[in-house]
Coordinates of C-alpha atoms in Angstrom, one line a residue:
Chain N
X22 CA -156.7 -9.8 80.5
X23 CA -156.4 -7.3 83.5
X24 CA -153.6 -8.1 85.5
X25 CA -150.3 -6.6 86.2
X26 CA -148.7 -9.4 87.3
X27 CA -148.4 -13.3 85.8
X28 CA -146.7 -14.9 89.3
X29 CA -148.5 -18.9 88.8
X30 CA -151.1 -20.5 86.8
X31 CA -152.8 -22.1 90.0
X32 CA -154.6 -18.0 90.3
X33 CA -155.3 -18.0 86.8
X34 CA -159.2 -18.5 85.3
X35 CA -159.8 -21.0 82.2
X36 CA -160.8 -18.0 80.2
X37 CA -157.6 -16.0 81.2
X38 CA -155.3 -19.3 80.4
X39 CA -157.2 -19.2 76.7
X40 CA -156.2 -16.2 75.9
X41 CA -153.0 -16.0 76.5
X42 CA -152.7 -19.4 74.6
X43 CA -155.0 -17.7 71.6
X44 CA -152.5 -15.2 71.3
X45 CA -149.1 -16.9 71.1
X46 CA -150.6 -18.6 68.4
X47 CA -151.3 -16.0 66.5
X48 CA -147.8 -14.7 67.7
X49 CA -146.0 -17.4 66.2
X50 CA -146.8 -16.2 62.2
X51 CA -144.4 -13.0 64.2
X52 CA -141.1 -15.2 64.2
X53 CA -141.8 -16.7 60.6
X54 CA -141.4 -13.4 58.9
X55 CA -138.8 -12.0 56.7
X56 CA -138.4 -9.0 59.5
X57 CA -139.3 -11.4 62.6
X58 CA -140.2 -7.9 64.2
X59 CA -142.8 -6.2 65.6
X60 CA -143.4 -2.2 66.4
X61 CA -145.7 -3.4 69.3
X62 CA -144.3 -2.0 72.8
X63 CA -141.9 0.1 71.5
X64 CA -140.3 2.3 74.2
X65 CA -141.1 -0.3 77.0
X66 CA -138.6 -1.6 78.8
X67 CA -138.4 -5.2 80.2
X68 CA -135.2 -6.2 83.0
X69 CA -134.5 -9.8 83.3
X70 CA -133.8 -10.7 86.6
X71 CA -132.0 -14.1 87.0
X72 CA -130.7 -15.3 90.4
X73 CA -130.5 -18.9 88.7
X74 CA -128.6 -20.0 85.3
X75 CA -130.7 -20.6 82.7
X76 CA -130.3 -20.7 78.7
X77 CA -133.5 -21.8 77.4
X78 CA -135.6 -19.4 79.4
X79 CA -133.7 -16.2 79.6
X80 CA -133.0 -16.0 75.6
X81 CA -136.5 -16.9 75.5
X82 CA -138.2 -13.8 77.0
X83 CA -135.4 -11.5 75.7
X84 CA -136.2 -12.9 72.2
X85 CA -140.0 -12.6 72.9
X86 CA -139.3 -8.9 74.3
X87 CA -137.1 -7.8 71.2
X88 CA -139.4 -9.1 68.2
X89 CA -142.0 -6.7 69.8
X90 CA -139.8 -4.1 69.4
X91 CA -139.3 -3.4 73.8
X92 CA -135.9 -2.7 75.3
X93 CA -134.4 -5.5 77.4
X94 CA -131.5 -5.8 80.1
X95 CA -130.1 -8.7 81.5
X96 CA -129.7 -8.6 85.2
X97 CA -127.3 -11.9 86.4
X98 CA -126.5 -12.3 89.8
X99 CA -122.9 -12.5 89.3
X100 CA -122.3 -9.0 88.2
X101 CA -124.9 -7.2 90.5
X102 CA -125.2 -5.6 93.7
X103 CA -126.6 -8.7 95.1
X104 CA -123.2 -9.8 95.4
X105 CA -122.3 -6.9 98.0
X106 CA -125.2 -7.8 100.3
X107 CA -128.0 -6.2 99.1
X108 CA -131.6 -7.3 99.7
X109 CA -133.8 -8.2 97.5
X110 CA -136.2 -5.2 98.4
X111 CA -133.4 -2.5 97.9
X112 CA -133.0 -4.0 94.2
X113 CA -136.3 -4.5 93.5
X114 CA -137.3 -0.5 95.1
X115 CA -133.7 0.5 92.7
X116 CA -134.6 -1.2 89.6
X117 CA -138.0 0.4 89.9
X118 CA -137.1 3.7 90.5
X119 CA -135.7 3.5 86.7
X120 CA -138.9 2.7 85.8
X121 CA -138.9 -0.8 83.8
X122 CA -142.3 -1.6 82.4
X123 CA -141.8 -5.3 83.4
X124 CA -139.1 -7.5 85.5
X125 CA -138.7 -11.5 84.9
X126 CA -137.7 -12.8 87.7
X127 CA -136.1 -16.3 88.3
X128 CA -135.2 -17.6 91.9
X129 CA -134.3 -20.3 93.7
X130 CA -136.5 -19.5 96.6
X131 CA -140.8 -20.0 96.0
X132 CA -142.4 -16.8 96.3
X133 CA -140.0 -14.5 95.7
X134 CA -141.6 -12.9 92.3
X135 CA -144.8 -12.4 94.6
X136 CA -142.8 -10.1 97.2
X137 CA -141.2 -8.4 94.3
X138 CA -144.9 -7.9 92.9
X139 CA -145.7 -6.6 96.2
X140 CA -142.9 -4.3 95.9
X141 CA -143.2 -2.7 92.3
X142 CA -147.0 -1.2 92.1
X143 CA -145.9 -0.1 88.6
X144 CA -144.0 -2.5 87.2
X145 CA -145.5 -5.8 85.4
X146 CA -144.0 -9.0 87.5
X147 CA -143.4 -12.0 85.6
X148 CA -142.4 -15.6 87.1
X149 CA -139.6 -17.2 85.2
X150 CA -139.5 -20.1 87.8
X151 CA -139.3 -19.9 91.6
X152 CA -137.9 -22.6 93.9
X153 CA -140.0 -25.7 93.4
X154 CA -143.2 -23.6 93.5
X155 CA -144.1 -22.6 90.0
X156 CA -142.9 -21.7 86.5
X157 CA -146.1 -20.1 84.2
X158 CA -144.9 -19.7 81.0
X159 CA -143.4 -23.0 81.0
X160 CA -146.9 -24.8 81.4
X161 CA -148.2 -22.3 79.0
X162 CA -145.5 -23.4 76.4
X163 CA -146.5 -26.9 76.9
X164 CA -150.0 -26.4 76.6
X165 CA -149.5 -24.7 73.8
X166 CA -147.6 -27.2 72.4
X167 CA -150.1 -30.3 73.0
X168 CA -153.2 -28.3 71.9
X169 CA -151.2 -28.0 68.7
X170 CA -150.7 -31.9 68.4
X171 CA -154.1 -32.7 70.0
X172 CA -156.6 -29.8 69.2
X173 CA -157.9 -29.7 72.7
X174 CA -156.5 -30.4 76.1
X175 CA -160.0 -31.6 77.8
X176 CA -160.4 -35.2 78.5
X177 CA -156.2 -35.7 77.5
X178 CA -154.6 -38.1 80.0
X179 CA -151.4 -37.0 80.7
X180 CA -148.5 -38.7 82.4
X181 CA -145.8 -36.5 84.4
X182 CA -142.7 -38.7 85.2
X183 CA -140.2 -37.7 88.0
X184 CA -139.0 -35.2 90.4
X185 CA -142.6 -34.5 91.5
X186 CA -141.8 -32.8 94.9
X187 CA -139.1 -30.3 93.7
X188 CA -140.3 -29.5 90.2
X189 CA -141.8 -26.1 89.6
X190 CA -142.7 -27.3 85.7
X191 CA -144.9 -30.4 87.4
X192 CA -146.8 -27.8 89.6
X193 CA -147.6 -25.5 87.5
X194 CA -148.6 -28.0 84.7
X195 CA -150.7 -30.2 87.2
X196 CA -152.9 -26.4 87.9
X197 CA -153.1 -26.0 83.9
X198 CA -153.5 -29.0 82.8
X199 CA -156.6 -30.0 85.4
X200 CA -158.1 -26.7 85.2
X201 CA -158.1 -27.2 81.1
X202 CA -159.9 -30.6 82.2
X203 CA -157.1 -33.1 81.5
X204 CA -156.8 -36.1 83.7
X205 CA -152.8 -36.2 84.7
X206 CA -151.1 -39.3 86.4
X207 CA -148.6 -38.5 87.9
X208 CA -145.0 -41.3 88.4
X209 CA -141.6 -41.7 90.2
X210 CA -140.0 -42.7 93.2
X211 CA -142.2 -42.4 95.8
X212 CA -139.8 -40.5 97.8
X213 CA -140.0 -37.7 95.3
X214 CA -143.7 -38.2 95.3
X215 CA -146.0 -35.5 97.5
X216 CA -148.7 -38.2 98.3
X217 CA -151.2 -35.2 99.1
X218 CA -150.2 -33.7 95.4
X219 CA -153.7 -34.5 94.3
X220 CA -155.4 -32.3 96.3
X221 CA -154.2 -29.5 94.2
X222 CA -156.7 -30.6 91.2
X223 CA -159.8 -30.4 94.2
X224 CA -163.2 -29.0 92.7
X225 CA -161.3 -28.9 88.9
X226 CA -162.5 -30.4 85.9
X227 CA -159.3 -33.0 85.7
X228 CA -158.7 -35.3 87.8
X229 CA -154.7 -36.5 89.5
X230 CA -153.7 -40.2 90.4
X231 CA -150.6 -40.6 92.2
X232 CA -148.6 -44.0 91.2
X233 CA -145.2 -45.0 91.8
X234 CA -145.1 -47.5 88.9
X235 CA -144.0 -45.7 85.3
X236 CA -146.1 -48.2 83.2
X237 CA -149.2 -47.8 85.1
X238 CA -148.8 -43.6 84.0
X239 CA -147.8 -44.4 80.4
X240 CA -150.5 -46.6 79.6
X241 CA -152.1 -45.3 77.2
X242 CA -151.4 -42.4 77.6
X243 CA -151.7 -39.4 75.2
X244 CA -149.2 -37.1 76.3
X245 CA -145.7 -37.9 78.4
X246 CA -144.1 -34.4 79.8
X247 CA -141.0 -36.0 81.5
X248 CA -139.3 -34.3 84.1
X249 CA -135.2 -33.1 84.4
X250 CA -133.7 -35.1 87.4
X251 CA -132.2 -32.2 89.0
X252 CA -128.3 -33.0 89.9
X253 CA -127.7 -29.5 91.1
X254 CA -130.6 -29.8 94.0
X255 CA -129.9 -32.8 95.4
X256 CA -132.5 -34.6 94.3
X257 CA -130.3 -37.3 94.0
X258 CA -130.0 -37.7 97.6
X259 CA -133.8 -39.4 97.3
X260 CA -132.8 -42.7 95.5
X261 CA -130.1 -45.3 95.6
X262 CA -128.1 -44.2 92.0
X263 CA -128.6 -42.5 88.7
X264 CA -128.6 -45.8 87.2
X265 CA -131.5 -47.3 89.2
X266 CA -133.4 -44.3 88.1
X267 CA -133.2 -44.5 84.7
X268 CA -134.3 -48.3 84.5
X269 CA -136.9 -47.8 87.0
X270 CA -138.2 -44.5 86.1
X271 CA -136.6 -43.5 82.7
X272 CA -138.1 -43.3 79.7
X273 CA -137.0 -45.9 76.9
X274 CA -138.4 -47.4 73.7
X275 CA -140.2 -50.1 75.5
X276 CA -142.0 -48.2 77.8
X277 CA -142.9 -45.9 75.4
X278 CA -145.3 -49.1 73.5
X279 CA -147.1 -48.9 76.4
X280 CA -148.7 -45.4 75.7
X281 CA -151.2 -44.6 72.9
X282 CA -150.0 -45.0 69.1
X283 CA -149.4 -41.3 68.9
X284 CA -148.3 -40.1 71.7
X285 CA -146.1 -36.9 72.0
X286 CA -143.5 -36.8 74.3
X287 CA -142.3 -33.0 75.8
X288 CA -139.4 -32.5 78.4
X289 CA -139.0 -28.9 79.5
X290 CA -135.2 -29.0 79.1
X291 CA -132.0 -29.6 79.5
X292 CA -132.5 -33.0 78.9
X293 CA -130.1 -35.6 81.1
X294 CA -129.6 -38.2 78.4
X295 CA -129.9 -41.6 79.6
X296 CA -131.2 -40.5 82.8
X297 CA -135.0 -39.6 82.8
X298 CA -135.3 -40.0 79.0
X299 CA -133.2 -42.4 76.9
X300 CA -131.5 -40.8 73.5
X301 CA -133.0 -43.0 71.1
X302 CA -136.6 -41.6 72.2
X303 CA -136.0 -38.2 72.5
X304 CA -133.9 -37.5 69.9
X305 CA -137.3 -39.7 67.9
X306 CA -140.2 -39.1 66.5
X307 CA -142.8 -38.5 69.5
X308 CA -140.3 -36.1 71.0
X309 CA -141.2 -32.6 70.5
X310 CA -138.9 -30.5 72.6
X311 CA -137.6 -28.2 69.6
X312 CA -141.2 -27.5 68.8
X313 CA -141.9 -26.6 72.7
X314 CA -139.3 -23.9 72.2
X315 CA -140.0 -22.4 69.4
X316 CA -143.6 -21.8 71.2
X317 CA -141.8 -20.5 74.2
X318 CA -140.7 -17.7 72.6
X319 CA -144.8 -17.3 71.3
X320 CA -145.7 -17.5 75.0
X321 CA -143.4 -15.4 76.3
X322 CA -144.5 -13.1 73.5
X323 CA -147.9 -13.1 74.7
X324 CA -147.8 -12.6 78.2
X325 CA -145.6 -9.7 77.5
X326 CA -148.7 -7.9 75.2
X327 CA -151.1 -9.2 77.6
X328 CA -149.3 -8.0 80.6
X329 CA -147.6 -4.5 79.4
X330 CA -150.3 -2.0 79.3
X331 CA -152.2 1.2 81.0
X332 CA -150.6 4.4 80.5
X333 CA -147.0 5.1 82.1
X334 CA -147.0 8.7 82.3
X335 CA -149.3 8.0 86.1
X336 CA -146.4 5.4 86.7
X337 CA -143.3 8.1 86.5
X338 CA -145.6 10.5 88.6
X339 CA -145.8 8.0 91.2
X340 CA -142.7 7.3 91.8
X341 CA -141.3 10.5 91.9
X342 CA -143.9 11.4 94.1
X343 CA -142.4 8.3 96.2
X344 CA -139.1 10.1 96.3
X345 CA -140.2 13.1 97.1
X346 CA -141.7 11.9 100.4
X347 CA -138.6 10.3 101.5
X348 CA -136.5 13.3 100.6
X349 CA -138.8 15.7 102.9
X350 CA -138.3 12.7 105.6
X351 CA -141.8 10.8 105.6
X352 CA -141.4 7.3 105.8
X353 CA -142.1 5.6 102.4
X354 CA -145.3 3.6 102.2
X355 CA -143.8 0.4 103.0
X356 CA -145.9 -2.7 100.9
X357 CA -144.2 -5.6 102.5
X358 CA -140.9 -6.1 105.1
X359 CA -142.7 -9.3 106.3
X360 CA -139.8 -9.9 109.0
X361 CA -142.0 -12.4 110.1
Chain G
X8 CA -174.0 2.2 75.3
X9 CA -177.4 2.7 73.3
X10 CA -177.6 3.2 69.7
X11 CA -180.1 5.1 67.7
X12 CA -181.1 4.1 63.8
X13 CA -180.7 6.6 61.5
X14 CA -180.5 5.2 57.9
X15 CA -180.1 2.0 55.6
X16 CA -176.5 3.0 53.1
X17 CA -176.7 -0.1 51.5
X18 CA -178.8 -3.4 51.0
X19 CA -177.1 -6.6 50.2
X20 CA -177.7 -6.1 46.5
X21 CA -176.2 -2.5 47.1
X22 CA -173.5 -4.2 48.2
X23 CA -173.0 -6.9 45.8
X24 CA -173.5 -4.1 42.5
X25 CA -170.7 -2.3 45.0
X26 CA -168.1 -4.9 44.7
X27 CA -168.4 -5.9 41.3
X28 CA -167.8 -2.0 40.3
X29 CA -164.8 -2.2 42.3
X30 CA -163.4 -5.1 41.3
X31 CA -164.0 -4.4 37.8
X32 CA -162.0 -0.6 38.3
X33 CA -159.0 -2.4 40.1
X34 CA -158.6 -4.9 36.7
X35 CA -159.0 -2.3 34.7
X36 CA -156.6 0.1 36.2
X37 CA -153.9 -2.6 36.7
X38 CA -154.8 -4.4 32.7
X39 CA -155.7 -7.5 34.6
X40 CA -155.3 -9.1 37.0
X41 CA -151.8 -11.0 37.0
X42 CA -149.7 -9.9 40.0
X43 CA -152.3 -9.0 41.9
X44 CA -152.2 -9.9 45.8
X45 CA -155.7 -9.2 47.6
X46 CA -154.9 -8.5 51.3
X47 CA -158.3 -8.1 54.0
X48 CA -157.9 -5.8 56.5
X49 CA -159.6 -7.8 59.8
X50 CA -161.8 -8.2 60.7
X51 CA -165.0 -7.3 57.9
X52 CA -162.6 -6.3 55.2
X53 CA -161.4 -10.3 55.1
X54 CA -164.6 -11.1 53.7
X55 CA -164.6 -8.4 51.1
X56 CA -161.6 -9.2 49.7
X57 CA -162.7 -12.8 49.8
X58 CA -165.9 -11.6 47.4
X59 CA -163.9 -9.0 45.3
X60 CA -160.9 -12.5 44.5
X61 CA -163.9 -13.9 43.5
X62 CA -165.3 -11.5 41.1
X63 CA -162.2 -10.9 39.8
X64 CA -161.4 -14.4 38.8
X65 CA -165.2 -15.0 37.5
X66 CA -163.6 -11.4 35.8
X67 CA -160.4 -12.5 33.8
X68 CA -160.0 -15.8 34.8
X69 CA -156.5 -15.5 37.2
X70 CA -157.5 -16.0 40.5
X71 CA -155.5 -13.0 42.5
X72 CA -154.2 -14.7 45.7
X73 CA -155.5 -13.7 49.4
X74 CA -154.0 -12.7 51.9
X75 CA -154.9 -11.5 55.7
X76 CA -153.5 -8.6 57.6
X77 CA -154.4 -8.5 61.5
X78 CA -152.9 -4.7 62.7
X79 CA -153.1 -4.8 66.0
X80 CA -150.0 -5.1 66.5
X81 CA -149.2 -2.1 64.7
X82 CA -152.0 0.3 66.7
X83 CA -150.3 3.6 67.6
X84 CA -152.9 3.6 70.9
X85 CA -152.0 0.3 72.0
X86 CA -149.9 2.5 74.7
X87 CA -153.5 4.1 76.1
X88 CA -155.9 1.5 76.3
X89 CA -155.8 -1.1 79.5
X90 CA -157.1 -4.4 78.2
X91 CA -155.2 -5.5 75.1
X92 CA -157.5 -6.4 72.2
X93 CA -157.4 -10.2 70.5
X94 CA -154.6 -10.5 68.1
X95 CA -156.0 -13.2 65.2
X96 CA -153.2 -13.2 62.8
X97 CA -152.2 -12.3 60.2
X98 CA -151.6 -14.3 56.5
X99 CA -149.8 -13.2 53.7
X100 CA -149.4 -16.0 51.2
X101 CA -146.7 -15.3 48.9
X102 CA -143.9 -12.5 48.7
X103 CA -145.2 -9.4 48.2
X104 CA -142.2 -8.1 45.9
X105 CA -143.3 -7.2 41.9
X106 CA -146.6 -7.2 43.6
X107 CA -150.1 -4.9 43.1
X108 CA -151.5 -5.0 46.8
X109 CA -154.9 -4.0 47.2
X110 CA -155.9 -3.4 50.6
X111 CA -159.0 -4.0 51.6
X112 CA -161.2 -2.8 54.1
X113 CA -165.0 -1.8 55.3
X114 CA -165.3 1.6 56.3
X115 CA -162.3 4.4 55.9
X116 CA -162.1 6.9 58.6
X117 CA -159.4 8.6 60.2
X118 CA -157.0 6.6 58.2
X119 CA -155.1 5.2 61.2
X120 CA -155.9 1.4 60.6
X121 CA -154.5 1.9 56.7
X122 CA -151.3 3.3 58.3
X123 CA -151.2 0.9 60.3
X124 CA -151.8 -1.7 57.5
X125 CA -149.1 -0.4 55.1
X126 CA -146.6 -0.3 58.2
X127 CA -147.1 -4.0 58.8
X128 CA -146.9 -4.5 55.1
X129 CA -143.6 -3.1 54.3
X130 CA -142.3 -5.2 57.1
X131 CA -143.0 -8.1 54.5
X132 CA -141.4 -6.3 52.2
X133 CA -141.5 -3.8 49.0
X134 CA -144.6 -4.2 46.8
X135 CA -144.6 -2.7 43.5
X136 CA -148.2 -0.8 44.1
X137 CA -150.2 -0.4 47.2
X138 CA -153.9 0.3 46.8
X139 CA -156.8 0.6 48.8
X140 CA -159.9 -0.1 48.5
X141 CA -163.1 0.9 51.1
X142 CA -166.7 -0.5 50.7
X143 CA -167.5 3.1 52.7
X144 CA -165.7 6.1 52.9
X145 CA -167.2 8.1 55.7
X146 CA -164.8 11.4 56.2
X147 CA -163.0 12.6 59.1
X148 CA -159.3 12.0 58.1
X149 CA -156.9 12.3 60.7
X150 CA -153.7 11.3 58.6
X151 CA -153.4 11.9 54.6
X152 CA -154.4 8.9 53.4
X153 CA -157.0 8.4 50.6
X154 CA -158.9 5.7 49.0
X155 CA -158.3 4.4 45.6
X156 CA -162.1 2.3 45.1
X157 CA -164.5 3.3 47.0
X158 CA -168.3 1.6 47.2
X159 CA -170.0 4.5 48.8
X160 CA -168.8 7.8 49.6
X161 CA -171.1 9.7 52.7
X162 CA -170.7 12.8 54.8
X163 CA -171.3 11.7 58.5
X164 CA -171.2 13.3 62.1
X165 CA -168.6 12.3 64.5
X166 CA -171.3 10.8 66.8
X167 CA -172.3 8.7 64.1
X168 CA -171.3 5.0 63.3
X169 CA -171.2 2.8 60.3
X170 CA -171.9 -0.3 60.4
X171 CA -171.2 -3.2 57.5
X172 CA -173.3 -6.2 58.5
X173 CA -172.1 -9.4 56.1
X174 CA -173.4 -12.6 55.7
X175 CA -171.6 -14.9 57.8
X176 CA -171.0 -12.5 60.7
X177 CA -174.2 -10.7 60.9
X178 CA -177.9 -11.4 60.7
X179 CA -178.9 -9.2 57.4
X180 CA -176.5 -8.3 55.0
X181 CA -176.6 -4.0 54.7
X182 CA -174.7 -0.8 55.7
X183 CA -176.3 1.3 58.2
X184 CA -176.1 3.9 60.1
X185 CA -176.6 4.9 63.3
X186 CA -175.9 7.6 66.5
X187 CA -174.6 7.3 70.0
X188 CA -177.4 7.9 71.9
X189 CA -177.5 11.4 73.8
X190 CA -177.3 11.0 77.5

C-alpha cells in the first residue's frame, strides 16, 4: 500500500481494502501471545488527537500502536491549547514540528483529518471518525469481523438500521461493504434517511435499497450492523420519543426471526440498551460486538504498519528546512488557509 | 530485472537424499526425537520443515510438532523500505519451554532473517536448544550466526542468487543458480 494518509474508505481500491484486512488477520496471532508485543515500528511515534470522547476507539489505536512497539501520546481537547483559542492549523503545524510519525485524529466536524493531511506532508493522517462523514477503521473492523463469520463479503446482503444521515460508521460501511460487492439495505425513520444515499454505491459491485420498514431490511438477511441512536447530536429531535424508536426501529427477538438462521448481528458501540437493540439480543448469541473489538485493535494494527513507512531522516530535514525559511522572514509554503 | 542461468545445485532427488541426511543428524544429535519443535522459517523453509517432521517421524516414530514463524515483523529494514511487505503469520503450536527448536530455512545468507527468527522466538519464550537448519548455505555473513545442518554448502558472488524451487510453489523441484544480469 502506498499512501501516507487513511482519511475514508470511499478513496480506497478493492485491492488496497484486502490488504489491510489480510494483515490484521495475521495481526491478531500478535495479541494472543505470552508477550502481546511486537519490535515492529519501534522509535515511531503516533499522537492521538481527540476533539470528541471516545473509549472504544482511542484505547484501541493506543493498544494497536504499543503491541508494535511505537511511542503514543494522548492529545484531549480538555487539556490542550485548543482551549485558549488556537486553530486547528497552529496545532496541527506545532504537533508536527515535533515530528510524530502519525496523528489519529477524531472530530466533530467532516473533513477535518483531510485539512490536517493537507497540513502535515510528513506525518501519516489517520481518521478516527469525523462529523457524520466517515470513520475507516471502524468499517474495516467490521468487515473484518463478518469475513470471519462468513468467509467472504461478495454477494452478503447486509442490513444497516438507524441514524442513516448522521452516522459516519453507516457511510463508511455502505463504501466498503458495496465496493467488496455486498448488497446493503439500508432502514429507519425516514427522516434520518438520505433518500439519495444510494447513489453512493453508483458503478460498484453492490447494490443499496433504501426502506423505511425494519422487517423489509432484516429479511433474510445475513448480517445486521445496527446503528447507536446518537443522544448527544440531537438526533432525537428527528422522531416523536425514544420509545417509538425502539418498537418501530429497534432490534428485538422477533424481528431478529425474520433474518437468515445464522445471522450475526454487529453494533459499533456504546450500545443504548433497549433503544436501537434490545438486551436480550445483544447480550445473545448472534451478537458479536466483543469479537468486533478485539479485531479493532487488529485493524488499527494494520493500518498503522501499512501506513508508517519511508525513511524519516528526509522528514526532520524538511522541516527544519521549514523553520529555517520562516526565521530568515520568507513566508512558509502555505498548503491550505482555505478562508473560503 | 533479467536473470541469467548459471547452474543446477540440486535436483529434486538431491534434495530429497538432502533432507533425509538432515533429519537423520538432528535425531541423532538430540537421541531422538522427543521434545522436538520443528519451526519453518516463511516462506520456502515451511515446506521443508513440513518434509524433515515427516522423515523424522517415518525416523523414530514421534511425530515432532510444527510450527510457523513469519519475521517480518521483526526486519531491522522495515524502517527503509516504502511499501510494507505481506505479513502471513505466524504459528507456534505449543510452548516452547523444555523445548529443542529447530529452525528451519532455505538458503542462509547474511544471517539477518535467523536473527530475526530467534528474536521473535524468545518473545514466546525460553527454549531449551535453538538450532538451525539451511537446505543451502551460500556465504556472505553479515552477523555471527552459523548453521547447525546444512544440505549444501557453496561459495557464491554477491551478484548471484539462489533459488529453491519446491513442489507445490514452483514448477520443477531443484536449486539453482543464477546472476543479475549486467546492464
Amino acid at each position: 500500500m502506498r499512501r501516507k494518509d487513511l482519511l475514508g474508505i470511499r478513496e480506497l481500491t478493492v485491492e488496497e481494502i484486502e490488504t489491510i484486512l489480510d494483515t490484521a488477520e495475521a495481526f491478531r496471532e500478535v495479541s494472543r501471545r505470552n508477550i502481546k508485543k511486537v519490535p515492529t515500528l519501534r522509535g515511531r511515534t503516533v499522537i492521538n488527537l481527540f476533539f470528541e470522547s471516545s473509549t472504544r476507539t482511542r484505547t484501541s489505536f493506543e493498544i494497536a500502536a504499543k503491541r508494535l512497539s511505537a511511542d503514543t501520546i494522548n492529545i484531549s481537547v480538555a487539556t490542550s491549547s485548543i482551549n485558549k483559542g488556537e486553530t486547528l492549523i497552529d496545532t496541527a503545524r506545532n504537533l508536527e514540528a515535533m515530528v510524530p510519525d502519525a496523528i489519529v485524529i477524531r472530530h466533530p466536524s467532516s473533513g477535518v483529518p483531510h485539512q490536517l493531511a493537507r497540513i502535515c506532508r510528513n506525518t501519516s493522517v489517520i481518521n478516527a471518525g469525523d462529523g457524520a462523514h466517515e470513520h475507516p477503521t471502524q468499517a474495516l473492523l467490521d468487515a473484518l469481523t463478518i469475513r470471519e463469520h462468513k468467509r467472504t463479503i461478495r454477494g452478503l446482503e447486509v442490513a444497516i438500521i438507524g441514524d442513516i444521515a448522521h452516522s459516519r460508521v453507516a457511510r463508511s460501511n455502505l463504501h466498503l461493504l458495496t465496493k467488496l460487492g455486498a448488497n446493503v439495505r439500508v432502514a429507519g425513520p425516514r427522516t434520518l434517511l438520505p433518500p439519495e444515499i444510494g447513489r453512493l454505491a453508483e458503478s460498484r459491485p453492490g447494490k443499496i435499497v433504501v426502506t423505511s420498514f425494519v422487517e423489509e431490511a432484516i429479511e433474510a438477511a445475513d448480517v445486521i450492523l445496527l446503528l447507536r441512536v446518537q443522544l448527544e447530536r440531537e438526533a432525537s429531535a428527528h422522531f416523536p420519543s425514544l420509545r417509538e424508536y425502539a418498537s418501530f426501529y429497534g432490534l428485538n427477538a422477533k424481528r431478529l426471526q425474520l433474518a437468515r438462521k445464522d445471522v450475526i448481528v454487529i453494533h459499533p458501540g456504546p450500545v443504548n440498551r433497549g433503544i436501537e437493540v434490545a438486551s436480550d439480543v445483544i447480550d445473545g448469541p448472534y451478537s458479536l460486538v466483543y469479537e468486533q473489538v478485539t479485531n479493532g485493535v487488529a485493524v488499527r494494527m494494520a493500518v498503522l504498519y501499512l501506513l508508517m513507512g519511508g525513511n524519516k531522516l528526509d522528514a526532520v530535514k524538511e522541516v527544519h528546512e521549514a523553520t529555517h525559511q520562516e526565521r530568515a522572514g520568507s513566508r512558509p509554503v502555505t498548503t491550505t488557509t482555505d478562508a473560503s | 530485472m533479467d536473470f541469467v542461468f548459471k547452474f543446477q545445485l540440486m535436483d529434486a532427488a538431491g534434495i530429497n537424499r538432502a533432507l533425509s541426511r538432515i533429519a537423520s543428524e538432528i535425531v541423532e544429535r538430540n537421541c531422538g526425537s522427543r521434545d522436538l519443535m520443528i519451526i519453518g522459517i516463511r516462506r520456502r523453509g515451511v515446506p521443508l520443515a513440513e518434509r524433515i517432521v515427516k522423515k523424522i517421524e517415518e525416523l523414530e516414530g514421534i511425530r515432532p510438532s510444527l510450527g510457523t514463524l513469519d519475521i517480518t515483523l521483526y526486519r531491522d529494514d522495515l524502517s527503509t523500505v516504502d511499501v510494507k511487505p505481506v505479513v502471513h503469520g505466524t504459528h507456534i503450536p505449543d510452548p516452547v519451554e523444555q523445548k529443542t527448536v529447530i529452525l528451519v530455512d532455505d538458503v542462509l545468507y547474511t544471517g539477518r532473517t535467523v536473527r530475526a527468527a530467534l528474536d521473535e522466538l524468545m518473545d514466546f519464550g525460553r527454549p531449551k536448544k535453538v538450532q538451525l537448519a539451511v537446505l543451502v548455505d551460500r556465504g556472505h555473513r553479515e552477523l555471527p550466526i552459523h548453521a547447525d545442518y546444512v544440505g549444501e554448502k557453496i561459495a557464491t558472488k554477491q551478484t548471484e542468487i539462489v533459488k529453491v524451487m519446491l513442489e507445490g510453489y514452483d514448477e520443477t523441484e531443484q536449486v539453482i543458480v543464477v546472476e543479475q544480469k549486467e546492464r
